[in-house]
Coordinates of C-alpha atoms and ligand atoms in Angstrom, one line a residue:
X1 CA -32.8 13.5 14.8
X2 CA -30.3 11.8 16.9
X3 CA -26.4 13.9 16.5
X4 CA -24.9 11.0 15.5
X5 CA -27.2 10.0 12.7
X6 CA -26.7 13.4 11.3
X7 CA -22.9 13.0 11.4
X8 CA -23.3 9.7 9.5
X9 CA -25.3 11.7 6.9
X10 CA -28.2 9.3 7.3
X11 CA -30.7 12.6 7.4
X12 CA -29.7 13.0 4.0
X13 CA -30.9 9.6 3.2
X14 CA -34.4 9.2 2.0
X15 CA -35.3 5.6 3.3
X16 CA -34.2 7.4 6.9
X17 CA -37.7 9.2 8.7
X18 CA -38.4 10.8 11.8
X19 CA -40.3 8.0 13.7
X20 CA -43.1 9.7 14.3
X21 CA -43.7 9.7 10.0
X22 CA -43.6 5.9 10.0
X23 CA -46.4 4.0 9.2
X24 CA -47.5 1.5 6.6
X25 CA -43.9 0.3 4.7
X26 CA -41.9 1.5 7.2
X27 CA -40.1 0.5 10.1
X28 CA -38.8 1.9 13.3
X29 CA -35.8 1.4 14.5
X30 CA -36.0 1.5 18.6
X31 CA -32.9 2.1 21.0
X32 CA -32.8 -1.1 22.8
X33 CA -31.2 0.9 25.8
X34 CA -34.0 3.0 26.5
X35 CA -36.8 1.9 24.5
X36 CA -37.1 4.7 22.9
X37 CA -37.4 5.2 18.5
X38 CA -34.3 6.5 16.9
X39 CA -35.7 7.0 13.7
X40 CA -38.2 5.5 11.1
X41 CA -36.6 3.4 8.3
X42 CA -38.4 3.3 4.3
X43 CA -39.2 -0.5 3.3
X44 CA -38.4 -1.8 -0.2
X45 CA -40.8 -3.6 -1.9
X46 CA -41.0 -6.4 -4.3
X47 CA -40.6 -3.3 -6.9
X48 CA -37.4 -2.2 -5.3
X49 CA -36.0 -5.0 -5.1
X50 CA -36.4 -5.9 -8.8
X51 CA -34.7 -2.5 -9.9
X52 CA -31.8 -3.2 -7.2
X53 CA -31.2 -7.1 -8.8
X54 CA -31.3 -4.8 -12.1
X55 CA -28.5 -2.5 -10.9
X56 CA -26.4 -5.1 -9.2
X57 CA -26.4 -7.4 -12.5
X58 CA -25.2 -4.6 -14.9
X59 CA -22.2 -3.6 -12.2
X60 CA -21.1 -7.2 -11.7
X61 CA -20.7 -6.5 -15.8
X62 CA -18.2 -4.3 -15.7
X63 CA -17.1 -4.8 -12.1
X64 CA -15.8 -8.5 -12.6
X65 CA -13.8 -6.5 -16.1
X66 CA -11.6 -4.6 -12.7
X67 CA -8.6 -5.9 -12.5
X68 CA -8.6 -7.5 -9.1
X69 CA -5.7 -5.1 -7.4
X70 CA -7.9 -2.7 -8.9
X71 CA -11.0 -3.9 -6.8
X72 CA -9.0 -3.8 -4.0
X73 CA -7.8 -0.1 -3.9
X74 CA -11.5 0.6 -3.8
X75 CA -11.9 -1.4 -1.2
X76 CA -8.6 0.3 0.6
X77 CA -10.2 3.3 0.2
X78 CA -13.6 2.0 1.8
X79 CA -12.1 0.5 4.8
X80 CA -10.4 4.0 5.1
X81 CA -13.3 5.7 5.0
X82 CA -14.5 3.1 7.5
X83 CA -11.4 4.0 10.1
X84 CA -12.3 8.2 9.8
X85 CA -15.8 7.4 11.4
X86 CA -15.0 4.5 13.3
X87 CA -15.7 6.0 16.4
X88 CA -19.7 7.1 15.5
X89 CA -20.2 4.3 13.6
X90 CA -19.4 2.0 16.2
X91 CA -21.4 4.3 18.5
X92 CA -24.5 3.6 16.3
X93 CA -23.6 0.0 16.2
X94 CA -24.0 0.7 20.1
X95 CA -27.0 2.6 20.0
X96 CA -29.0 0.1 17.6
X97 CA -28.1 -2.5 19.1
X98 CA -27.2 -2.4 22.7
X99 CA -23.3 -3.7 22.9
X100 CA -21.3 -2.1 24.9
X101 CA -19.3 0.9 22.8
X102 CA -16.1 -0.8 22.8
X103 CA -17.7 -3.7 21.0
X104 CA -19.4 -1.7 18.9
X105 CA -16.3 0.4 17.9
X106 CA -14.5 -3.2 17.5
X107 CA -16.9 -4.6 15.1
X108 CA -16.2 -1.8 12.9
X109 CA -12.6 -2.2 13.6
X110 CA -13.2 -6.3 12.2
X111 CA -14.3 -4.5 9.3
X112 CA -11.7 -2.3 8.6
X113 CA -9.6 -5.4 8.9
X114 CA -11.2 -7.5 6.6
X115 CA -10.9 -4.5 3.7
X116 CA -7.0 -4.6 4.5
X117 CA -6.7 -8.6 4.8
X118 CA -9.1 -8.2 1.4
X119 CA -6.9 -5.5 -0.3
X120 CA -3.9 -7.8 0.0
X121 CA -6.0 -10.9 -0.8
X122 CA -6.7 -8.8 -4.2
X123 CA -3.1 -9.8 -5.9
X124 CA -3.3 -13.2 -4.4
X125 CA -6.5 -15.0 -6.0
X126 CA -4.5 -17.9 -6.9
X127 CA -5.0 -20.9 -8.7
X128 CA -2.5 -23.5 -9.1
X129 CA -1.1 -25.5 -11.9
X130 CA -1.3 -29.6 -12.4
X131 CA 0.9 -31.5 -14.6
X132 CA -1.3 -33.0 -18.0
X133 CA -0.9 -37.0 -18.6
X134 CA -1.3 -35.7 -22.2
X135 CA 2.2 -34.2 -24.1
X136 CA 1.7 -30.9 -24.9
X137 CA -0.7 -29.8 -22.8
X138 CA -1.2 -27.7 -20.2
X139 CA -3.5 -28.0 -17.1
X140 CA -4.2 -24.6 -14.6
X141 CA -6.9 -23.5 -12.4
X142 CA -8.7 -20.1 -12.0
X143 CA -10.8 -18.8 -10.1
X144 CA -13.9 -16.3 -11.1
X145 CA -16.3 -13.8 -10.3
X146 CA -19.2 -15.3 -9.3
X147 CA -21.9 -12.6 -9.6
X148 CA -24.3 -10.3 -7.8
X149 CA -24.8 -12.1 -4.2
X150 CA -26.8 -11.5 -2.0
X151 CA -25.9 -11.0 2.0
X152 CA -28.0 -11.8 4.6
X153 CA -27.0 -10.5 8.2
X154 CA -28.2 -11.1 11.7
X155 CA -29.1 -8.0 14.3
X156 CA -26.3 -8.7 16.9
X157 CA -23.3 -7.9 14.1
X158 CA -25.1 -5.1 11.9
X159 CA -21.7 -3.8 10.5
X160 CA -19.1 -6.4 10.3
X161 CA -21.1 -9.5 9.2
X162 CA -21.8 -7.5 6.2
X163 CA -18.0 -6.3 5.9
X164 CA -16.7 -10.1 6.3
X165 CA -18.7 -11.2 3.0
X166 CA -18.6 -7.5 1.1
X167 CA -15.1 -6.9 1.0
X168 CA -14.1 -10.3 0.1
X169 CA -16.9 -10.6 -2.3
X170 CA -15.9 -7.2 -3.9
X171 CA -12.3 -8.3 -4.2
X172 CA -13.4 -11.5 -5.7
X173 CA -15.3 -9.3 -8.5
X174 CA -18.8 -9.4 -6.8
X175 CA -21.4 -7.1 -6.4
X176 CA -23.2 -7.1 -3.3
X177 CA -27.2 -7.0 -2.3
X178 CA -27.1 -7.0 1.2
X179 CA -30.7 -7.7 3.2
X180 CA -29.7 -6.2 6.9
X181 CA -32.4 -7.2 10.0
X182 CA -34.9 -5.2 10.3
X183 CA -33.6 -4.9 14.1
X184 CA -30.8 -3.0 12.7
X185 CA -31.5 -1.4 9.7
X186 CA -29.6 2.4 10.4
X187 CA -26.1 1.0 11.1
X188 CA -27.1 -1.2 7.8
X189 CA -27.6 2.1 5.6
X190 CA -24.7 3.8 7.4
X191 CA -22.7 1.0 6.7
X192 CA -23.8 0.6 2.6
X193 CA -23.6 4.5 2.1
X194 CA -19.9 4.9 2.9
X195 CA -19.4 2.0 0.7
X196 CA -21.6 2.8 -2.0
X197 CA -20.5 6.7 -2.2
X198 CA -16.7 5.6 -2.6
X199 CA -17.1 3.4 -5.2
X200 CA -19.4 5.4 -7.3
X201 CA -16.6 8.0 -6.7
X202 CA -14.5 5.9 -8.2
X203 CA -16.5 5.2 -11.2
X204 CA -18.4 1.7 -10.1
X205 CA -21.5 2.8 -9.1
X206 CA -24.2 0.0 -8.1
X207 CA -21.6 -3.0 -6.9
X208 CA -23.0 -2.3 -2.9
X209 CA -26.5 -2.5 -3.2
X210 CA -28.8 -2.3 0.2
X211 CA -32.6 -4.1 -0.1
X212 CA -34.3 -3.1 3.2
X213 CA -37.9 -5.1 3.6
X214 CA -39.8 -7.6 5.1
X215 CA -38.3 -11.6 4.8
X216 CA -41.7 -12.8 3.4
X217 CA -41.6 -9.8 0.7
X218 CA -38.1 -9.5 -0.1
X219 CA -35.8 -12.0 2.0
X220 CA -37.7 -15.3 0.2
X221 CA -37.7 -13.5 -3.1
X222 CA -33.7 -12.7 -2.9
X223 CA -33.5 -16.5 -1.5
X224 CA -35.5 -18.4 -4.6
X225 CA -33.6 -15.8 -7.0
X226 CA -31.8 -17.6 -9.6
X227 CA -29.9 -14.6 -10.5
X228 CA -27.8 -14.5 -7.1
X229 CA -25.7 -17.5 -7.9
X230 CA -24.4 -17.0 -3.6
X231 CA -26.9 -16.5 -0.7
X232 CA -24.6 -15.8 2.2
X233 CA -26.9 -15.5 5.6
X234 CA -26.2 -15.3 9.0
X235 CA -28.4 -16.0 11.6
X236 CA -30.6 -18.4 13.0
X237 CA -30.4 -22.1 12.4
X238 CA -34.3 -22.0 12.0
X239 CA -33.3 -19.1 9.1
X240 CA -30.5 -21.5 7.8
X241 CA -32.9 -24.3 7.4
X242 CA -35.1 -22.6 5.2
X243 CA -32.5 -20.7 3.5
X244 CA -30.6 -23.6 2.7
X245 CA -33.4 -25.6 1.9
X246 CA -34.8 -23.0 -1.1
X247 CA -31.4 -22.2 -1.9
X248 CA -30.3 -26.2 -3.1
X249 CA -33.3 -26.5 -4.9
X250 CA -32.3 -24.5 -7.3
X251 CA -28.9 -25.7 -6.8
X252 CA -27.5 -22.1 -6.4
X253 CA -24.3 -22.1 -3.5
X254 CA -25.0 -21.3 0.0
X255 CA -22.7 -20.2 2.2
X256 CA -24.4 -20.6 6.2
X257 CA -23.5 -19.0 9.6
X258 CA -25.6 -19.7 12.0
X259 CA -26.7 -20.6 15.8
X260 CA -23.9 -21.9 18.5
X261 CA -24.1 -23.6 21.7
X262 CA -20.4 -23.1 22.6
X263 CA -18.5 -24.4 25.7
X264 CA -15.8 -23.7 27.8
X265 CA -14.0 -26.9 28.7
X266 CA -11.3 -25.9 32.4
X267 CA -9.3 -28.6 33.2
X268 CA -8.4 -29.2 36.8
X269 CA -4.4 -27.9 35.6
X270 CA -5.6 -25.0 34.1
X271 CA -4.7 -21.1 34.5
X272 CA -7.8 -20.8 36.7
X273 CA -7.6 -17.0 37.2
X274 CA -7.4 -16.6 33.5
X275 CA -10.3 -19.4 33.0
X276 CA -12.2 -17.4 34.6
X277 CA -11.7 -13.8 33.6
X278 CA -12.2 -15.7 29.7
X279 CA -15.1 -17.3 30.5
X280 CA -17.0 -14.2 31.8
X281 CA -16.4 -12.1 28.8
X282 CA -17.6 -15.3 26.8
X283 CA -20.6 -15.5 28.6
X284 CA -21.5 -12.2 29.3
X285 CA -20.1 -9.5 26.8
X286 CA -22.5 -8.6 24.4
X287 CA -25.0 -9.8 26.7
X288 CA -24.6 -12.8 26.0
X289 CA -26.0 -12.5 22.0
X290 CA -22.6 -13.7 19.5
X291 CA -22.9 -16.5 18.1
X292 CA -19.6 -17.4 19.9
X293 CA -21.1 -16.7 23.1
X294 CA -20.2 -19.1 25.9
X295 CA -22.9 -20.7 26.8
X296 CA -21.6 -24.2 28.8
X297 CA -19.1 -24.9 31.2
X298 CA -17.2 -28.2 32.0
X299 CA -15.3 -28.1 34.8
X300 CA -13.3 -31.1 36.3
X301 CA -14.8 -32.0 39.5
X302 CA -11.9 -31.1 41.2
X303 CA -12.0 -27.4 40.7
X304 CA -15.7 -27.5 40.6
X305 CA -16.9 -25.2 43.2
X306 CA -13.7 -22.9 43.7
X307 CA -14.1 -21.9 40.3
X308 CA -17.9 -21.2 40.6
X309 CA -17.5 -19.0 43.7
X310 CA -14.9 -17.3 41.1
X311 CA -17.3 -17.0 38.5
X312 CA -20.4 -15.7 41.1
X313 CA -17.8 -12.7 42.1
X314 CA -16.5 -11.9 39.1
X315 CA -20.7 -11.7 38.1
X316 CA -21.2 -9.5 41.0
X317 CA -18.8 -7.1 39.8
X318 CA -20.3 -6.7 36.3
X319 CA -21.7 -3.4 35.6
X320 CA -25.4 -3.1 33.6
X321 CA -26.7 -0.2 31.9
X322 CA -25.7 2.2 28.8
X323 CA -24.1 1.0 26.4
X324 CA -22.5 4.3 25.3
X325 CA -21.7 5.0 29.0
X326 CA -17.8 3.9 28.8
X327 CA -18.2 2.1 32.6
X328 CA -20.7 -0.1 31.3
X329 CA -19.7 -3.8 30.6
X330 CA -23.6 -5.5 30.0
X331 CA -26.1 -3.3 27.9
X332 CA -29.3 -4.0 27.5
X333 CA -31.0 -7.4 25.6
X334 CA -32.2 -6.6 22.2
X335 CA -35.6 -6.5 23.0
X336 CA -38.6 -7.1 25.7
X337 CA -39.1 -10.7 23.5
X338 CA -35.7 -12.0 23.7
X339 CA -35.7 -11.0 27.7
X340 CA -38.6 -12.9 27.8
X341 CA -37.3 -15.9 26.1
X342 CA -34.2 -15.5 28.5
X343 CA -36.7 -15.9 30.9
X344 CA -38.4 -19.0 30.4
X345 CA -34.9 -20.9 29.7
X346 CA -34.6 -19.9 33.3
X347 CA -37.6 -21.2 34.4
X348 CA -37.3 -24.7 32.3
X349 CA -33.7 -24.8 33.7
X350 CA -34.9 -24.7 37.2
X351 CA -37.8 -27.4 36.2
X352 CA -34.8 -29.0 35.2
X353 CA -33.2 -29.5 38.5
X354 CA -30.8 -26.5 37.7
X355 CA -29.7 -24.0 40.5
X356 CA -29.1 -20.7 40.2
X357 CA -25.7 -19.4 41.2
X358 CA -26.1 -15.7 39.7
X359 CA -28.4 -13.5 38.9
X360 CA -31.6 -15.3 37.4
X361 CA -34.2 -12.8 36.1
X362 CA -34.4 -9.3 34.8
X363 CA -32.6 -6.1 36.2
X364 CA -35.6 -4.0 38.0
X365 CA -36.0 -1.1 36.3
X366 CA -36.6 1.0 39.0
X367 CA -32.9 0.6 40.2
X368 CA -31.8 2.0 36.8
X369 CA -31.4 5.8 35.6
X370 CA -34.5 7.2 34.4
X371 CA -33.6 7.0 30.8
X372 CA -33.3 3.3 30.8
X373 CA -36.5 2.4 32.7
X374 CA -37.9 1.2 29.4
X375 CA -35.2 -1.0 27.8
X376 CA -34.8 -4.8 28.7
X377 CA -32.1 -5.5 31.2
X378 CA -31.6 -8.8 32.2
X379 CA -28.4 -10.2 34.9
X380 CA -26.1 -12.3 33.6
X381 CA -27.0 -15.7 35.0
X382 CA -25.3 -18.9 36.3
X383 CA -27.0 -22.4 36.7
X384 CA -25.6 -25.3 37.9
X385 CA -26.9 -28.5 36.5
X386 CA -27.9 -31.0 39.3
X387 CA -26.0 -33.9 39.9
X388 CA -27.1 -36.3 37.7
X389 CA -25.7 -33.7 34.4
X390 CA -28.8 -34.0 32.8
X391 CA -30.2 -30.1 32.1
X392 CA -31.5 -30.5 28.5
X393 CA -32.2 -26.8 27.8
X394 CA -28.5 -26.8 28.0
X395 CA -28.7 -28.2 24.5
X396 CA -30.9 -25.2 22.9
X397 CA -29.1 -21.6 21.7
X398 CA -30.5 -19.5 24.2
X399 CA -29.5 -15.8 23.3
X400 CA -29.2 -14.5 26.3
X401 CA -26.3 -14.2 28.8
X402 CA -26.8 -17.6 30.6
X403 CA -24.3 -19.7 31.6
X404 CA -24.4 -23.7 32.7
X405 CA -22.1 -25.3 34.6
X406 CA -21.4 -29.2 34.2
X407 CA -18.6 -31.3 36.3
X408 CA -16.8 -34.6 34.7
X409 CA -14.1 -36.7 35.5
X410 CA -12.7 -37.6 32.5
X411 CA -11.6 -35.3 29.3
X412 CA -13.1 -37.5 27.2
X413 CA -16.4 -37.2 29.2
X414 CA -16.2 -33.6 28.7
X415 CA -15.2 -33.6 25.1
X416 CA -18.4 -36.2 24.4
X417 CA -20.8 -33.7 26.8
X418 CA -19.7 -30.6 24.4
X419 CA -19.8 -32.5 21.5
X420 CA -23.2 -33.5 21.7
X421 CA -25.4 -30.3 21.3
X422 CA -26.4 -29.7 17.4
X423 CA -24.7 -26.8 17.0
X424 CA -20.8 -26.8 16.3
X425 CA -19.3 -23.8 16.3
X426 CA -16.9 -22.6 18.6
X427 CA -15.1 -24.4 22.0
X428 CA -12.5 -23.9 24.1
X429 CA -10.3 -26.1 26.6
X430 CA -8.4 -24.2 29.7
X431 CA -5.6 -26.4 30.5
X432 CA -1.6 -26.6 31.3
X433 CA -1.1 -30.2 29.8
X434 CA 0.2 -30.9 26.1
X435 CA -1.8 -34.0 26.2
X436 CA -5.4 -32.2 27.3
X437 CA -4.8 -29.9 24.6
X438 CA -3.6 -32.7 21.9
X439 CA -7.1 -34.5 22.5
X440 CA -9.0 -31.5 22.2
X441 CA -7.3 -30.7 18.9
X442 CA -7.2 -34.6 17.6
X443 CA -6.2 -34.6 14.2
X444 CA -8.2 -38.0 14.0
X445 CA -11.4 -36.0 14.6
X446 CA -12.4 -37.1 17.8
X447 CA -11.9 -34.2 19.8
X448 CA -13.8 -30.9 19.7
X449 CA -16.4 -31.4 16.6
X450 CA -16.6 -27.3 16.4
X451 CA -15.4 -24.9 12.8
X452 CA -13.6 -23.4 15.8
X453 CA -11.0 -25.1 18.6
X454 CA -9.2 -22.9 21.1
X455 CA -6.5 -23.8 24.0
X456 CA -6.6 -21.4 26.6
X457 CA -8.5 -18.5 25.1
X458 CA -12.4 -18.3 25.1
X459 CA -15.0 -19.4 23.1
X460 CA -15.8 -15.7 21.6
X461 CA -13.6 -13.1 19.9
X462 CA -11.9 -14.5 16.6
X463 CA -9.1 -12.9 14.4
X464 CA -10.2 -12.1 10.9
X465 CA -7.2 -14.0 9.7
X466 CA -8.4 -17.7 10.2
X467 CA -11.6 -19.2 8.3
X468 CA -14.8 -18.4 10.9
X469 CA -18.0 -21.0 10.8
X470 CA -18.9 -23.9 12.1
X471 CA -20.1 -27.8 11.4
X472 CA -23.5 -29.2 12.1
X473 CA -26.7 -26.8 12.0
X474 CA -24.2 -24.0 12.4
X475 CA -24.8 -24.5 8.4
X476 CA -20.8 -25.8 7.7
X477 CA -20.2 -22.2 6.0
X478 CA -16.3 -20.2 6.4
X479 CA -16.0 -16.8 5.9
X480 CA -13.0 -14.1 7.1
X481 CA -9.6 -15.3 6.5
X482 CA -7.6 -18.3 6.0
X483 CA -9.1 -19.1 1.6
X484 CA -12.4 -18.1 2.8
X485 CA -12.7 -15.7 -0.2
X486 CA -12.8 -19.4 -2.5
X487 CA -16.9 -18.9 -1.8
X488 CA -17.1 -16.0 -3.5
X489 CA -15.8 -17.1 -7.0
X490 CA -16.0 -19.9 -9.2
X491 CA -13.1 -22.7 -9.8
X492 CA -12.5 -23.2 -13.6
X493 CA -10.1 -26.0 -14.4
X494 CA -8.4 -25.0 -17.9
X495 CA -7.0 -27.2 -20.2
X496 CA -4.7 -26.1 -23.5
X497 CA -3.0 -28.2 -25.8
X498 CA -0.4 -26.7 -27.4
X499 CA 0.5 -29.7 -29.7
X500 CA -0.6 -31.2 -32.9
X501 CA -2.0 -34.2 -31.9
X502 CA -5.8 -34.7 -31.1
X503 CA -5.7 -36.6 -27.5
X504 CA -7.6 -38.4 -25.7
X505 CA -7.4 -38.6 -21.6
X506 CA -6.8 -41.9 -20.2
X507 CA -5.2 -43.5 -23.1
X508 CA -8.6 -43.4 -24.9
X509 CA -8.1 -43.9 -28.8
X510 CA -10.9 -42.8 -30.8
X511 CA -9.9 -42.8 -34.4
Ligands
NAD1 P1 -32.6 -14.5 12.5 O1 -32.5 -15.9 12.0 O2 -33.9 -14.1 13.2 O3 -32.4 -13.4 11.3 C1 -31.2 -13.4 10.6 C2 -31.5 -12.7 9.2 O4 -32.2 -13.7 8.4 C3 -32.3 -11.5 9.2 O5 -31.8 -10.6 8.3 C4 -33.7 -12.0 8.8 O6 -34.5 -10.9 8.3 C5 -33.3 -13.0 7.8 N1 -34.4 -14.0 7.5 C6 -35.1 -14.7 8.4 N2 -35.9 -15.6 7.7 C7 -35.7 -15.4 6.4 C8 -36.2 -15.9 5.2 N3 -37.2 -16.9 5.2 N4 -35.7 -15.5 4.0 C9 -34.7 -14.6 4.0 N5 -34.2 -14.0 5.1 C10 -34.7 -14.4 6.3 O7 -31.4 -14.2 13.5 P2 -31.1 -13.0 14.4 O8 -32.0 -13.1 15.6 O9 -31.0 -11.8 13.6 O10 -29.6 -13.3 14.9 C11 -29.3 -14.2 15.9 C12 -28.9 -15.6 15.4 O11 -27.8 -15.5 14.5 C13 -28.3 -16.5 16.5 O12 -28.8 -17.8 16.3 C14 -26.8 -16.4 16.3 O13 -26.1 -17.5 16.8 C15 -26.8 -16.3 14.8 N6 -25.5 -15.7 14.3 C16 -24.6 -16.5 13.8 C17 -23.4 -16.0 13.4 C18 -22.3 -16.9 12.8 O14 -21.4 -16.4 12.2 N7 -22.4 -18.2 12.9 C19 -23.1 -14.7 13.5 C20 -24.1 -13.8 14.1 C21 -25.3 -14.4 14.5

């Protein structure tokens, strides 16, 4: 077994098999960079799951009875515990899932810095207080535990999608049941384990459960489940869709992150140098697979083809291959599939009337190192939508690293062309002027219709400290910072009367 999985302890973990054992109820788990198998991963069944629901129900009893700094030293021990592996756990983020080991180690780094944002947020579930129209009374809000929850997470952020919603849900007094993809499931049970260990340490066993199995056998089961009173999932809007869809019908709370189509509008004042070096990483780093990635460019007709002989030498300069090789800035795609749907965007694009400015297909495997001959490597690409504007794969999430380019004249044009996708997650405006960046940012509304709005920083790489999500099919869902953690408990308006006097609201007598 893989070093690294052995320093994680995960060959002391029963669900984790050499690949060559798996067969029928397993999975393996394959190294995107070389197409190779890490290990085999143990499915749960509809069994399993039952006995984990069991677990988490009896731990949200006497976990939501922890005072709430209480929860939160746990979870400042966790993210601790998080910080002393940082490095291999972000280097199995890496290996799992093909970022680039810097990104890897920073996704583990969001999720040590959700536990401290959480282990302050732990004395500062606050309600407020109203005045009563009634004398003698008194009118407060609180705010309470919700319940077990469950946590859905997409491949391309196998550790800190997970920490965003566990370590504010544990704060908030919930346990968690967290289905991982099946893409990813090792840094999922690397991830639980530290978790899991530390707070059975500390005397709460069962409040971090992990449910590893198939979405027809265990996902839909955890979705319909009437005893998870949250379904928080990530992923796909074709995911949300259904997810939301079963979730309301049994009027349970959903809380949705999904798909983007994100743009990058540069107007012709703009910092172009740094418009540039912004919009690569957007577009390119984690090959092109966040849901923040930058996947359309504005640019004001003036600056039009400067900044795209910028962009096409700043592509040529990007260097592909392994993603634990520290030179490397592009690992691999996540799988032969996704290369292939990278693929026929391309094509349709060119159908389209769109040129290619950069790259345009996949990397050829025979001018890789030998080791990497089997994973999927495809070049970052730039098209340029012909001169009518029109590309309309443009308007689909394509999870790939593919950037298209648009001109306009006016900001307003601009603003409409990015507001007019389905998705709205996360945009951006490059710009010098107070009034650009006021439009963009109308408090009216009629700017940017995206969860998130940024002047002169990219589409891709948000603080833990603001609310993340987006409107539209990105599902309308907020998690992280800012009072994100409000989805994770349950508002109670309290009333006392402290009087003598039976009375009515509104003036009402009733005698
Ligand atoms: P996906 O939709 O294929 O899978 C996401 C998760 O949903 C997986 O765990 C999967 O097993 C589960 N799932 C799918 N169908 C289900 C069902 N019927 N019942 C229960 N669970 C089900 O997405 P993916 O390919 O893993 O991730 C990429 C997508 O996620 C992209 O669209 C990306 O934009 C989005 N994403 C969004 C955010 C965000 O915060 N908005 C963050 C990361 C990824």
């Amino acid at each position: 077994m893989h070093e690294l999985l052995t320093r994680l302890g995960l060959d002391r973990d029963p669900r984790v098999i050499p690949a060559s054992d798996a067969g029928d109820g397993s999975i393996v788990s394959v190294n995107p960079a070389t197409g190779l198998p890490i290990a085999g991963v143990r499915l749960d069944n509809a069994d399993a799951y039952e006995q984990t629901i069991t677990r988490s129900q009896e731990a949200f009893k006497r976990w939501r009875t922890v005072p709430a700094p209480k929860r939160g030293e746990v979870v400042r021990q966790i993210g601790n515990a998080y910080r002393d592996c940082l490095e291999d756990l972000g280097s199995l983020v890496s290996l799992e899932m093909g970022k680039i080991k810097a990104e890897g180690i920073g996704e583990v780094q969001e999720t040590i810095d959700i536990a401290d944002f959480a282990v302050g947020l732990s004395r500062q579930l606050t309600g407020i207080t109203m005045p009563s129209e009634r004398p003698l009374h008194a009118m407060r809000e609180q705010w309470l535990p919700l319940g077990p929850m469950g946590v859905i997470t997409a491949f391309n952020f196998p550790n800190a999608v997970w920490g965003w919603n566990a370590m504010l849900g544990a704060v908030c007094g919930d346990t968690m049941i967290w289905k991982p993809s099946l893409i990813a499931p090792l840094t999922a049970i690397a991830t639980n384990n530290i978790a899991r260990d530390i707070a059975k340490d500390l005397g709460h066993e069962g409040v971090f459960e992990l449910v590893i199995g198939l979405d027809d056998e265990v996902g839909e089961r955890m979705v319909a489940d009437r005893r998870l009173p949250l379904i928080s999932a990530t992923g796909s809007c074709r995911m949300g869709r259904r997810v939301g869809a079963v979730v309301a019908g049994r009027l349970g709370k959903c809380l949705l992150e999904l798909g983007g189509n994100n743009a990058v509008i540069v107007e012709a004042d703009a910092d172009l140098d740094m418009a540039v070096k912004s919009t690569v990483f957007g577009s390119v780093g984690t090959c092109g697979q966040r849901c923040t990635s930058s996947r359309r460019l504005f640019l004001h007709e003036s600056i039009a083809d400067g900044f795209c002989d910028k962009l096409v030498s700043a592509y040529g300069t990007i260097r592909i291959g392994d993603p634990l090789d520290d030179n490397t800035l592009v690992g691999p795609i996540i799988s032969d599939d996704a290369a292939a749907q990278f693929e026929s965007a391309i094509a349709l694009a060119k159908q389209q009337g769109g040129e290619v400015l950069a790259g345009g297909g996949r990397v050829d495997p025979a001018g890789l190192p030998e080791p990497l001959r089997k994973g999927s490597y495809v070049q970052p690409t730039i098209i340029r939508a012909p001169g009518s504007n029109k590309l309309p794969v443009a308007q689909e999430e394509t999870f790939a690293p593919i950037l298209y380019v648009f001109t306009y004249r006016e900001l307003e044009e601009a603003i409409a062309m990015q507001n007019s996708v389905d998705q709205g997650l996360s945009s951006a405006i490059f710009t010098g002027s107070v009034r650009s960046a006021g439009r963009f940012l109308d408090p009216s509304g009629a700017g940017s219709d995206c969860g998130l709005a940024y002047v002169n920083l990219g589409t891709s790489g948000a603080e833990i400290g603001g609310a993340f999500g987006g409107e539209k099919d990105t599902g309308g869902g907020r998690e992280s910072g800012s009072d994100a953690w409000k989805a994770y408990m349950r508002r109670q308006t309290c009333t006392t009367n402290f009087g003598d006097e039976f009375a009515l609201a509104q003036g009402i007598r009733f005698e």
